[in-house]
mmCIF file with all atom_site columns, C-alpha atoms in Angstrom:
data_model
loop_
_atom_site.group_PDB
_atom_site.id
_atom_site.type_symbol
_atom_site.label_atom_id
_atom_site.label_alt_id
_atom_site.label_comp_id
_atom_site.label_asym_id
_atom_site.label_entity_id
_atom_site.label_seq_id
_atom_site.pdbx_PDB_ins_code
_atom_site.Cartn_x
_atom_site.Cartn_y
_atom_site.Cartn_z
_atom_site.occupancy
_atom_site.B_iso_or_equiv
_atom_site.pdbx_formal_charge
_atom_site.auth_seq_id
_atom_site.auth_comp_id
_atom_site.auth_asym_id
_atom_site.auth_atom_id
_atom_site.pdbx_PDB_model_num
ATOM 1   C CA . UNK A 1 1   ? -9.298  -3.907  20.138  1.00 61.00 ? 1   UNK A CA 1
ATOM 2   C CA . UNK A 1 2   ? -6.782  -2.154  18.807  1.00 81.00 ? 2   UNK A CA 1
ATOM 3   C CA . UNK A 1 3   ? -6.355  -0.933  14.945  1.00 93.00 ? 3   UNK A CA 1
ATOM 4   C CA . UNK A 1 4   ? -3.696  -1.244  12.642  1.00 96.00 ? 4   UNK A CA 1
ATOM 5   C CA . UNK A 1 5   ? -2.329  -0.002  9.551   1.00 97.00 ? 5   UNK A CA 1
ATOM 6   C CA . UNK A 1 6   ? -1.622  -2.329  7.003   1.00 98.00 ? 6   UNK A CA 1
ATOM 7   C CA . UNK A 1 7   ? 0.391   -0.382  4.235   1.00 97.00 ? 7   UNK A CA 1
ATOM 8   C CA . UNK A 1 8   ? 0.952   -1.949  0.874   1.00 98.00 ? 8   UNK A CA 1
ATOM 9   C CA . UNK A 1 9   ? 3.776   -0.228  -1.395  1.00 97.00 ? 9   UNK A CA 1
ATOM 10  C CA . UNK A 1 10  ? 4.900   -1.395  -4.437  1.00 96.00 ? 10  UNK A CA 1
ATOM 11  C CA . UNK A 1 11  ? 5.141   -0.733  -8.585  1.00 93.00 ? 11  UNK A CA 1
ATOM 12  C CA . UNK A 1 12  ? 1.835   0.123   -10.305 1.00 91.00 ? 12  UNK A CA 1
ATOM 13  C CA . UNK A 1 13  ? 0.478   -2.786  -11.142 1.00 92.00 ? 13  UNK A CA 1
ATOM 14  C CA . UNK A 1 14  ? 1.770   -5.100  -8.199  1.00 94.00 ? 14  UNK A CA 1
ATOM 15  C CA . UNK A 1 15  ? -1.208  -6.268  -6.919  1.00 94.00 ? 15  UNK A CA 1
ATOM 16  C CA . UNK A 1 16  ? -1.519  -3.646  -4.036  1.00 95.00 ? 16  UNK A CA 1
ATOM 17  C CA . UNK A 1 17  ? -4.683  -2.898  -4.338  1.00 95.00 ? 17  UNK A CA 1
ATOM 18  C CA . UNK A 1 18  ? -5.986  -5.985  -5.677  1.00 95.00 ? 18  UNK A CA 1
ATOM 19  C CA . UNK A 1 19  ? -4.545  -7.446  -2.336  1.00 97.00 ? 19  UNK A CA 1
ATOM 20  C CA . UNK A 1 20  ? -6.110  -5.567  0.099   1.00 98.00 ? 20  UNK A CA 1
ATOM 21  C CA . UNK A 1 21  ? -9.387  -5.546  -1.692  1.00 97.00 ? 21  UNK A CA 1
ATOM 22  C CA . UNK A 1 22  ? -8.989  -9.062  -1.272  1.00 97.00 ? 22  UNK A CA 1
ATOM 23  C CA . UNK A 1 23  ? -8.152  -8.854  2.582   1.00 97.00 ? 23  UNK A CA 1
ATOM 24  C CA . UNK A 1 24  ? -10.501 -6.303  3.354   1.00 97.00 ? 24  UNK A CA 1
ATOM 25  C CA . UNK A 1 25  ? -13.571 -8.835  2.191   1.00 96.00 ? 25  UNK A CA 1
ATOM 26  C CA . UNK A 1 26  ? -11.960 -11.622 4.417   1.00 95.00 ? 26  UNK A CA 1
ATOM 27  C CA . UNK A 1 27  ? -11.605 -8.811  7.679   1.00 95.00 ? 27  UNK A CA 1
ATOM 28  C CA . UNK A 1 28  ? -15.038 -7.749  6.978   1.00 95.00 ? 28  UNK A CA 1
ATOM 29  C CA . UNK A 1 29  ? -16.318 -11.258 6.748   1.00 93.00 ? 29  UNK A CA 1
ATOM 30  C CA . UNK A 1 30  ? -14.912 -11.869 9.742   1.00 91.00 ? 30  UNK A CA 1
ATOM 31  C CA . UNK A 1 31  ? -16.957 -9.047  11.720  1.00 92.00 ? 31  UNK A CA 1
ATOM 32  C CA . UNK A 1 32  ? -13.509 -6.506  11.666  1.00 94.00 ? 32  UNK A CA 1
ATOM 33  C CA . UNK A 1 33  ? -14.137 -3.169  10.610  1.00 94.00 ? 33  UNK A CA 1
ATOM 34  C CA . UNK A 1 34  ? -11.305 -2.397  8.245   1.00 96.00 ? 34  UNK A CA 1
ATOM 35  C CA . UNK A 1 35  ? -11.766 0.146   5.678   1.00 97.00 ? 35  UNK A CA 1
ATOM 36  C CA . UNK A 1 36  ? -9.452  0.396   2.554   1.00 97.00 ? 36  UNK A CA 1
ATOM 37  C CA . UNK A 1 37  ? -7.241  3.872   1.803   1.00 95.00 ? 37  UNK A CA 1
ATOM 38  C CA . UNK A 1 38  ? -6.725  3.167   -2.121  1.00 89.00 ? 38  UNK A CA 1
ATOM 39  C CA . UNK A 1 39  ? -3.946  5.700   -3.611  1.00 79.00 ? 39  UNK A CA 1
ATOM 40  C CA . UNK A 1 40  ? -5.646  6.124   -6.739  1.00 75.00 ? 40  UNK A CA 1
ATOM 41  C CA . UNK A 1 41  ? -9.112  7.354   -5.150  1.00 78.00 ? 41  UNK A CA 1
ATOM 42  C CA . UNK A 1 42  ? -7.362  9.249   -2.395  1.00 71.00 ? 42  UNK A CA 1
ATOM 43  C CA . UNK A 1 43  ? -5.391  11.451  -5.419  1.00 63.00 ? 43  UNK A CA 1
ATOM 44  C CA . UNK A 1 44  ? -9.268  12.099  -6.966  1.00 72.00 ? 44  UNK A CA 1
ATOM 45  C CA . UNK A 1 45  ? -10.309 13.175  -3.419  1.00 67.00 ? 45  UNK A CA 1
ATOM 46  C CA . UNK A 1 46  ? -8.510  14.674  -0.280  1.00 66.00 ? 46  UNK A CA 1
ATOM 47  C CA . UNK A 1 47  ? -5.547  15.224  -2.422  1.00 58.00 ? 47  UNK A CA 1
ATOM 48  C CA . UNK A 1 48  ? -6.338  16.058  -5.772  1.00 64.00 ? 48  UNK A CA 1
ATOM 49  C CA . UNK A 1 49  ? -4.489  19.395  -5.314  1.00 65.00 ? 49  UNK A CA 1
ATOM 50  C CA . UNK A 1 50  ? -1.285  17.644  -5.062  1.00 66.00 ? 50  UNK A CA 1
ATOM 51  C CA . UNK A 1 51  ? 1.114   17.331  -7.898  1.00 62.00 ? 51  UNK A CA 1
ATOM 52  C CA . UNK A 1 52  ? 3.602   14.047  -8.919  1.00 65.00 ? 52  UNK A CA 1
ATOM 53  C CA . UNK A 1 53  ? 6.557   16.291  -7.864  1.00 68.00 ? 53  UNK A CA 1
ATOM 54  C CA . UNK A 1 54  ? 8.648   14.781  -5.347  1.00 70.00 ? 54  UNK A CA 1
ATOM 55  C CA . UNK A 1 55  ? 7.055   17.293  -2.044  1.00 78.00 ? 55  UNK A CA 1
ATOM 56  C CA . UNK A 1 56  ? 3.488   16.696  -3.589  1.00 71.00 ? 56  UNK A CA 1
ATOM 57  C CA . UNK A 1 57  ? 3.743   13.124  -3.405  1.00 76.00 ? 57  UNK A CA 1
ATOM 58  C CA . UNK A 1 58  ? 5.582   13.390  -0.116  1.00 82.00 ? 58  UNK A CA 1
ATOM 59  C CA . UNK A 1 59  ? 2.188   15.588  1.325   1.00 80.00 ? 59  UNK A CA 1
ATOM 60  C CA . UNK A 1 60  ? -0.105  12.879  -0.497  1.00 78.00 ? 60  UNK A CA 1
ATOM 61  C CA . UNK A 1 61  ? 1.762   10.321  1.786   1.00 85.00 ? 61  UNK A CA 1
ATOM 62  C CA . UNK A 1 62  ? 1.676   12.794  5.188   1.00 87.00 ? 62  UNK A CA 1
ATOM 63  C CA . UNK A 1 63  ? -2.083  13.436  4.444   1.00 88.00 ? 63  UNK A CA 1
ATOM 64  C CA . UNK A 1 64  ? -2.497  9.776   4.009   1.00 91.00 ? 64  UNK A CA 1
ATOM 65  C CA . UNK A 1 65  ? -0.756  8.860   6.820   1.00 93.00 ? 65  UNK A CA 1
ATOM 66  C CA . UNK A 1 66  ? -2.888  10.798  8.691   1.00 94.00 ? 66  UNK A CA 1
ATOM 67  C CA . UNK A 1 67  ? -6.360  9.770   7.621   1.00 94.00 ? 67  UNK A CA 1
ATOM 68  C CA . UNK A 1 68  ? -4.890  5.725   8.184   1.00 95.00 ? 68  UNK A CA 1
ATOM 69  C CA . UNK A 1 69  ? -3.852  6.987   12.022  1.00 96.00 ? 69  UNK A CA 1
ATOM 70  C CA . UNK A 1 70  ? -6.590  8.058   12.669  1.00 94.00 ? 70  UNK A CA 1
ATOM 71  C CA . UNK A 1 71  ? -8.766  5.213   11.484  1.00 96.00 ? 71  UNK A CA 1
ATOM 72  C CA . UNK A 1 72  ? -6.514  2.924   13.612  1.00 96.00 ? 72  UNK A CA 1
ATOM 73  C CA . UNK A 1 73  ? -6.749  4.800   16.551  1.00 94.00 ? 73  UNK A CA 1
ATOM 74  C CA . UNK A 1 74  ? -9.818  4.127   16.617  1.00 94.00 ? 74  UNK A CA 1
ATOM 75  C CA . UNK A 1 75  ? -9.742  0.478   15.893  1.00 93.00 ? 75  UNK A CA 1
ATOM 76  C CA . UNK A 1 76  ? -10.311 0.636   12.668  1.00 96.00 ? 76  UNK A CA 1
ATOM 77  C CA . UNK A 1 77  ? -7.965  -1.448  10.118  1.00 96.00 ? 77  UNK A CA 1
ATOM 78  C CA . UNK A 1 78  ? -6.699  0.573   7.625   1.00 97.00 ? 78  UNK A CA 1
ATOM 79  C CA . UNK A 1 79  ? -5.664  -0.975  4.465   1.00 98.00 ? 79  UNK A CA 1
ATOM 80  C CA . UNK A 1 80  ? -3.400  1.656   2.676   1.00 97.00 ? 80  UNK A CA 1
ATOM 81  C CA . UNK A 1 81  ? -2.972  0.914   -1.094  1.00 95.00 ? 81  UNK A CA 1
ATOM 82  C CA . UNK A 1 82  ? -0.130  3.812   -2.397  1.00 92.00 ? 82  UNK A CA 1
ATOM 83  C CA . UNK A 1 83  ? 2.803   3.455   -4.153  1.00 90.00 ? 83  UNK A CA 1
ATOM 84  C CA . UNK A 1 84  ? 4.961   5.352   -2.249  1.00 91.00 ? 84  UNK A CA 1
ATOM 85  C CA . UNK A 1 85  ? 7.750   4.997   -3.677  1.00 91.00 ? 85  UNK A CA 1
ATOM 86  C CA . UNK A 1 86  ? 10.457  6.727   -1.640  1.00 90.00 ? 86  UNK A CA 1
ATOM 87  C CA . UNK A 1 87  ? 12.135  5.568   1.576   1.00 94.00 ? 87  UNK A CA 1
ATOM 88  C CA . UNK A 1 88  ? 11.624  8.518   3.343   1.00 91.00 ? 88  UNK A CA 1
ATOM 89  C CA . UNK A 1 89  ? 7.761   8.583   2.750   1.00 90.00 ? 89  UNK A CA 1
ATOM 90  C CA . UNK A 1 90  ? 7.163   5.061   3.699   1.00 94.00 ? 90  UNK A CA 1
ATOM 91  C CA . UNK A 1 91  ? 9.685   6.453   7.189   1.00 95.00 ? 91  UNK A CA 1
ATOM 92  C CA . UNK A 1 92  ? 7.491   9.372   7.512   1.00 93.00 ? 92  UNK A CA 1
ATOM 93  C CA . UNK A 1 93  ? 4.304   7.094   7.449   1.00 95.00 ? 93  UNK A CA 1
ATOM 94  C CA . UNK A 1 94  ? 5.681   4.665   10.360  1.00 96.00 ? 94  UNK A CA 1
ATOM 95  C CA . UNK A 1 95  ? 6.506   7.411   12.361  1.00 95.00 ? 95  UNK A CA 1
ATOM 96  C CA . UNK A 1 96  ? 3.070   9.196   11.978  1.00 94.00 ? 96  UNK A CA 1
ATOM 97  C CA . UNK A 1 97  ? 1.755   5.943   12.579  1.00 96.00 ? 97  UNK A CA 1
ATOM 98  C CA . UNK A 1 98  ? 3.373   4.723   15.193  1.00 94.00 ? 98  UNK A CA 1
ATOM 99  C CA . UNK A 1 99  ? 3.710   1.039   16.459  1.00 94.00 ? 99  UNK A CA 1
ATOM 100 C CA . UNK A 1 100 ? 0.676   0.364   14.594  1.00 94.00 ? 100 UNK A CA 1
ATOM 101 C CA . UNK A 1 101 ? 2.227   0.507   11.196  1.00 96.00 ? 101 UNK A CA 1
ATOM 102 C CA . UNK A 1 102 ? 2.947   -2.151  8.959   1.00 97.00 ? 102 UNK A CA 1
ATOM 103 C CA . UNK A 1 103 ? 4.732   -2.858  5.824   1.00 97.00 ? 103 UNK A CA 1
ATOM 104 C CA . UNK A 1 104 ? 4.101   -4.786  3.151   1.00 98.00 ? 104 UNK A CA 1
ATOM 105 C CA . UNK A 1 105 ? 5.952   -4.902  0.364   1.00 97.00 ? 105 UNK A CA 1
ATOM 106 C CA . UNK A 1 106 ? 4.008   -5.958  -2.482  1.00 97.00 ? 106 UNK A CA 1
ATOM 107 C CA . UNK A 1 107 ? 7.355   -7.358  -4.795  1.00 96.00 ? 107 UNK A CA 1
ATOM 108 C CA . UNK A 1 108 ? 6.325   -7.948  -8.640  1.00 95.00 ? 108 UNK A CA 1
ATOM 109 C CA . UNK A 1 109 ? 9.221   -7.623  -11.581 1.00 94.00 ? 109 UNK A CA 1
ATOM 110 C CA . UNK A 1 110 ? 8.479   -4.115  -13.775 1.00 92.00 ? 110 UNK A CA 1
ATOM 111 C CA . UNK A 1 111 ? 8.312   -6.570  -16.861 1.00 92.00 ? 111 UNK A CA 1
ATOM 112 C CA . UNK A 1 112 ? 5.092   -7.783  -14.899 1.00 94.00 ? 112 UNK A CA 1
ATOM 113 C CA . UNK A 1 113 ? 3.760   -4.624  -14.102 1.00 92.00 ? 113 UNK A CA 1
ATOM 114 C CA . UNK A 1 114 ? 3.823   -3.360  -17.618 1.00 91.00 ? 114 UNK A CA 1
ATOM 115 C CA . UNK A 1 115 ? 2.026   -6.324  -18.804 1.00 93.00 ? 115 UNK A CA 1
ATOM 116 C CA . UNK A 1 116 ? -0.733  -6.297  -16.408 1.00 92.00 ? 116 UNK A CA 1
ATOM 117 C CA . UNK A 1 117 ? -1.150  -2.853  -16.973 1.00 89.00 ? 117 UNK A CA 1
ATOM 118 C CA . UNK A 1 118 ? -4.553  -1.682  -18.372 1.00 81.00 ? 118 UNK A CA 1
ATOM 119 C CA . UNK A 1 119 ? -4.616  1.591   -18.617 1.00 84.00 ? 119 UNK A CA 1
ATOM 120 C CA . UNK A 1 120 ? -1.532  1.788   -20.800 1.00 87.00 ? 120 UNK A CA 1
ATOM 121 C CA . UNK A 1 121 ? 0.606   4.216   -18.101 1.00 87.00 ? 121 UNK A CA 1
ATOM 122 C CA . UNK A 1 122 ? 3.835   2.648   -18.490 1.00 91.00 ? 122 UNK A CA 1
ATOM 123 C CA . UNK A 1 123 ? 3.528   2.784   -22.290 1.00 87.00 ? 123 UNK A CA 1
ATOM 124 C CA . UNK A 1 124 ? 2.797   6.225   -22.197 1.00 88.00 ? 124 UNK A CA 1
ATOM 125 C CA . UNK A 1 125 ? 5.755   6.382   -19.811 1.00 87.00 ? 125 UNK A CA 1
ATOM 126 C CA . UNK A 1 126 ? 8.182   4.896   -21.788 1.00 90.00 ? 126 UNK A CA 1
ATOM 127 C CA . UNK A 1 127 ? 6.914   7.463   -24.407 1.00 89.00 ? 127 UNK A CA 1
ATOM 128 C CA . UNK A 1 128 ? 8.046   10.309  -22.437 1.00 87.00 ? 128 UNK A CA 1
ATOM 129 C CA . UNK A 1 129 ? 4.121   11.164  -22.293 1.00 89.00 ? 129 UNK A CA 1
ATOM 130 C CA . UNK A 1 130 ? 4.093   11.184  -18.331 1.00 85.00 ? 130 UNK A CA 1
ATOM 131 C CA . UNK A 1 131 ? 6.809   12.397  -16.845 1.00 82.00 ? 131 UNK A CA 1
ATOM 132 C CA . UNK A 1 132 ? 8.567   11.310  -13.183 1.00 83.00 ? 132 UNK A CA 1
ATOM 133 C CA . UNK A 1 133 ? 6.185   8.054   -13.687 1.00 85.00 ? 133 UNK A CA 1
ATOM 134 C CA . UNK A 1 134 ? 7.550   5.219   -11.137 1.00 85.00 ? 134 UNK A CA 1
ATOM 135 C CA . UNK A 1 135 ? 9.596   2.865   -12.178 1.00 78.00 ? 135 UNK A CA 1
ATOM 136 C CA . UNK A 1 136 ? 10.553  4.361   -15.354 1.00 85.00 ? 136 UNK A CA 1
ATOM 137 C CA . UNK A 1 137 ? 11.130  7.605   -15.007 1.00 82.00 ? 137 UNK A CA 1
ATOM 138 C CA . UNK A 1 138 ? 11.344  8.219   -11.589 1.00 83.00 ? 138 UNK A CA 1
ATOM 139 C CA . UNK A 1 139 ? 12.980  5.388   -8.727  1.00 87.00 ? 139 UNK A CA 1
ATOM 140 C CA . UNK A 1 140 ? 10.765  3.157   -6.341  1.00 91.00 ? 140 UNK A CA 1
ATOM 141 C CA . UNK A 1 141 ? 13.131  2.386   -3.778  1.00 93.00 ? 141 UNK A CA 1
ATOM 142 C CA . UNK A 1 142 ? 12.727  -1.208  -2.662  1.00 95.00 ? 142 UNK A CA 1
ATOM 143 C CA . UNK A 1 143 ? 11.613  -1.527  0.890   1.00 96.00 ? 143 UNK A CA 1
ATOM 144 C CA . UNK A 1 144 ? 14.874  -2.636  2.933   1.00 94.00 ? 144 UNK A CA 1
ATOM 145 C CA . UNK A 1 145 ? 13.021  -4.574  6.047   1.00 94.00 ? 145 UNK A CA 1
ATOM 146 C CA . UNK A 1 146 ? 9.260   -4.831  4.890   1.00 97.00 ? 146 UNK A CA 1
ATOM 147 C CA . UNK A 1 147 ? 6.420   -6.272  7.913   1.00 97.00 ? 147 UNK A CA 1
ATOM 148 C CA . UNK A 1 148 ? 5.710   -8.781  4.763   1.00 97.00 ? 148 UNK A CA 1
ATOM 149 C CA . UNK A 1 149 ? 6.485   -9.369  1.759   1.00 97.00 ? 149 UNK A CA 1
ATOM 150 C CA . UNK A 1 150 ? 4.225   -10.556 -0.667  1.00 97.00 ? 150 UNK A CA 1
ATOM 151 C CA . UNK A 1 151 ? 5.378   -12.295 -4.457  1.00 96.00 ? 151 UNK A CA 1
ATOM 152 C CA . UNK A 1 152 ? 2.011   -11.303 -6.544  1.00 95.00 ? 152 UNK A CA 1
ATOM 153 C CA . UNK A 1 153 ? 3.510   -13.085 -9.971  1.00 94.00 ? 153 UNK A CA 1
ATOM 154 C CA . UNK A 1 154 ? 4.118   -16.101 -7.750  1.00 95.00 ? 154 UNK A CA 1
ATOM 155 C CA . UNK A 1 155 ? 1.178   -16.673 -5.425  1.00 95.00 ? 155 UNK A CA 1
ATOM 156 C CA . UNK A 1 156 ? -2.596  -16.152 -6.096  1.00 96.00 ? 156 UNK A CA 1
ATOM 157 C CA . UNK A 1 157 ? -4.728  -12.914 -4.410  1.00 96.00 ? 157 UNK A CA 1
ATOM 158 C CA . UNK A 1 158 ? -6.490  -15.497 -2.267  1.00 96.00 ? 158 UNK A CA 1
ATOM 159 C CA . UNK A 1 159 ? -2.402  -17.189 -1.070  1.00 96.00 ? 159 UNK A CA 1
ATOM 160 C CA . UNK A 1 160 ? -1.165  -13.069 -0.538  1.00 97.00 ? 160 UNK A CA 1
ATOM 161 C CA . UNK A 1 161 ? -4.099  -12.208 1.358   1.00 97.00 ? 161 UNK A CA 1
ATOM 162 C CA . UNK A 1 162 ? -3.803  -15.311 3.627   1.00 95.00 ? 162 UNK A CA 1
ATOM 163 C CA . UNK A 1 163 ? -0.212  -14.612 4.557   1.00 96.00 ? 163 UNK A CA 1
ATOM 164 C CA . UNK A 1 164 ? -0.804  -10.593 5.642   1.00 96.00 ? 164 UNK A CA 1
ATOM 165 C CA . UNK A 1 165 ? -3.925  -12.001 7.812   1.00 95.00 ? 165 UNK A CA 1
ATOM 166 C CA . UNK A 1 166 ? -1.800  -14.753 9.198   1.00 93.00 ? 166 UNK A CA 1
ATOM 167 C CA . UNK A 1 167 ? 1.131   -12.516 9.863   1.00 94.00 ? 167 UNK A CA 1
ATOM 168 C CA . UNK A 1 168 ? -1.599  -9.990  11.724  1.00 94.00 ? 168 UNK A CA 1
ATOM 169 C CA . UNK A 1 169 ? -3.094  -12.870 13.591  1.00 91.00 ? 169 UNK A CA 1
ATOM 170 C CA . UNK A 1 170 ? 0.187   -13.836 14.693  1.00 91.00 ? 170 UNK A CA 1
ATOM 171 C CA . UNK A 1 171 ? 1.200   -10.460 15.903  1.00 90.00 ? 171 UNK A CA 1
ATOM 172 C CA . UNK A 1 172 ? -1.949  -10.029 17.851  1.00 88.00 ? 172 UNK A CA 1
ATOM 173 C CA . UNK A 1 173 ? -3.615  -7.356  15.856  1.00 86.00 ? 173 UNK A CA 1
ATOM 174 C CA . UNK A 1 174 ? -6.679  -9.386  15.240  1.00 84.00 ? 174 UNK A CA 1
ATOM 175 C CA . UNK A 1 175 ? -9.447  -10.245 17.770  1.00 68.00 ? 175 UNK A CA 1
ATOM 176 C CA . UNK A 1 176 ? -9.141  -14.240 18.641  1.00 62.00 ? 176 UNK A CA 1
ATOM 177 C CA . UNK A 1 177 ? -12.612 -14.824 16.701  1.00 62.00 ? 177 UNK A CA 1
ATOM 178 C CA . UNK A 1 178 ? -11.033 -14.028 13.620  1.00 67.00 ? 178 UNK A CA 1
ATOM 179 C CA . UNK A 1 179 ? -8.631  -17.061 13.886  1.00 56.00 ? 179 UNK A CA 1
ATOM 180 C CA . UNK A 1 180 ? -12.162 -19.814 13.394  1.00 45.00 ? 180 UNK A CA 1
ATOM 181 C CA . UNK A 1 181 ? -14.039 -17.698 11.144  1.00 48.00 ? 181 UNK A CA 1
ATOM 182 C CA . UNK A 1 182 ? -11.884 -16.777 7.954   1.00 44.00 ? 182 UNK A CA 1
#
């Protein structure tokens, strides 16, 4: 079977990761092997060299990219969790990636965002204590023709997760097992 690469983008604080936590247990569960890419670990990791400028976030999304191809290639699916907030990163990564890319856009107002937001980053933001923070200080620029989109204020985990595993199942990316056991 063929892998995919499931690629949430959105505000921090959307739900992204939450999401595909979420859909990685019900892949897994399902005997899938699917592994989750999540932005925030990735930055600690293979690219904590990297800077918030706008060409080291562009190389965090190429090196990312690259690590989710590669998974999928070899029938892996990759759950990507990143922001990535500009159009041409979220271009670059279905290009890398190929016809195995797909985009979900994980839509949730800023007002939302800021109150779900734990670690106090877009207070700080509004502060001018991080600079070029998305959203705020810097643009996300809304997906214009998203695999999925996904309404995280509206719908539970457990409703967004269902509708990116339905929408894989119905675009053959999932072996037929998957269908009766999740």
């Amino acid at each position: 079977m063929d892998g995919c690469v499931v690629w949430f983008t959105g505000l921090s604080g959307s739900g992204k990761t939450t999401t595909a936590s979420e859909l990685l247990g019900l892949l897994r569960g399902a005997g899938v092997r699917a592994e989750l890419l999540d932005g925030d670990e990735l930055r600690k990791t293979i690219c904590k060299d990297l800077g918030f400028s706008r060409e080291g976030r562009l190389e965090n999304i190429r090196r990312v990219a690259f690590v989710a191809e590669l998974l999928a290639r070899n029938g892996v699916v990759a759950l990507v969790s990143a922001i990535t907030p500009y159009r041409e990163m979220r271009e670059h990564a279905r290009s890398a990636i190929g016809r195995r890319y797909i985009e979900v856009y994980v839509e949730c107002p800023l007002e939302e965002c800021e109150r779900r937001d734990a670690k106090g980053l877009y207070a700080r933001a509004r502060k001018n204590e991080i600079e070029r923070f998305t959203g705020v200080s810097d643009p996300y620029d809304v997906p214009e023709s998203p695999d999925v989109v996904i309404r995280t204020q509206d719908f539970s985990v457990a409703d967004n997760a269902r509708t990116v595993l339905d929408f894989l199942r119905a675009r053959g990316w999932l072996p037929a097992h998957v269908e009766g056991c999740v």
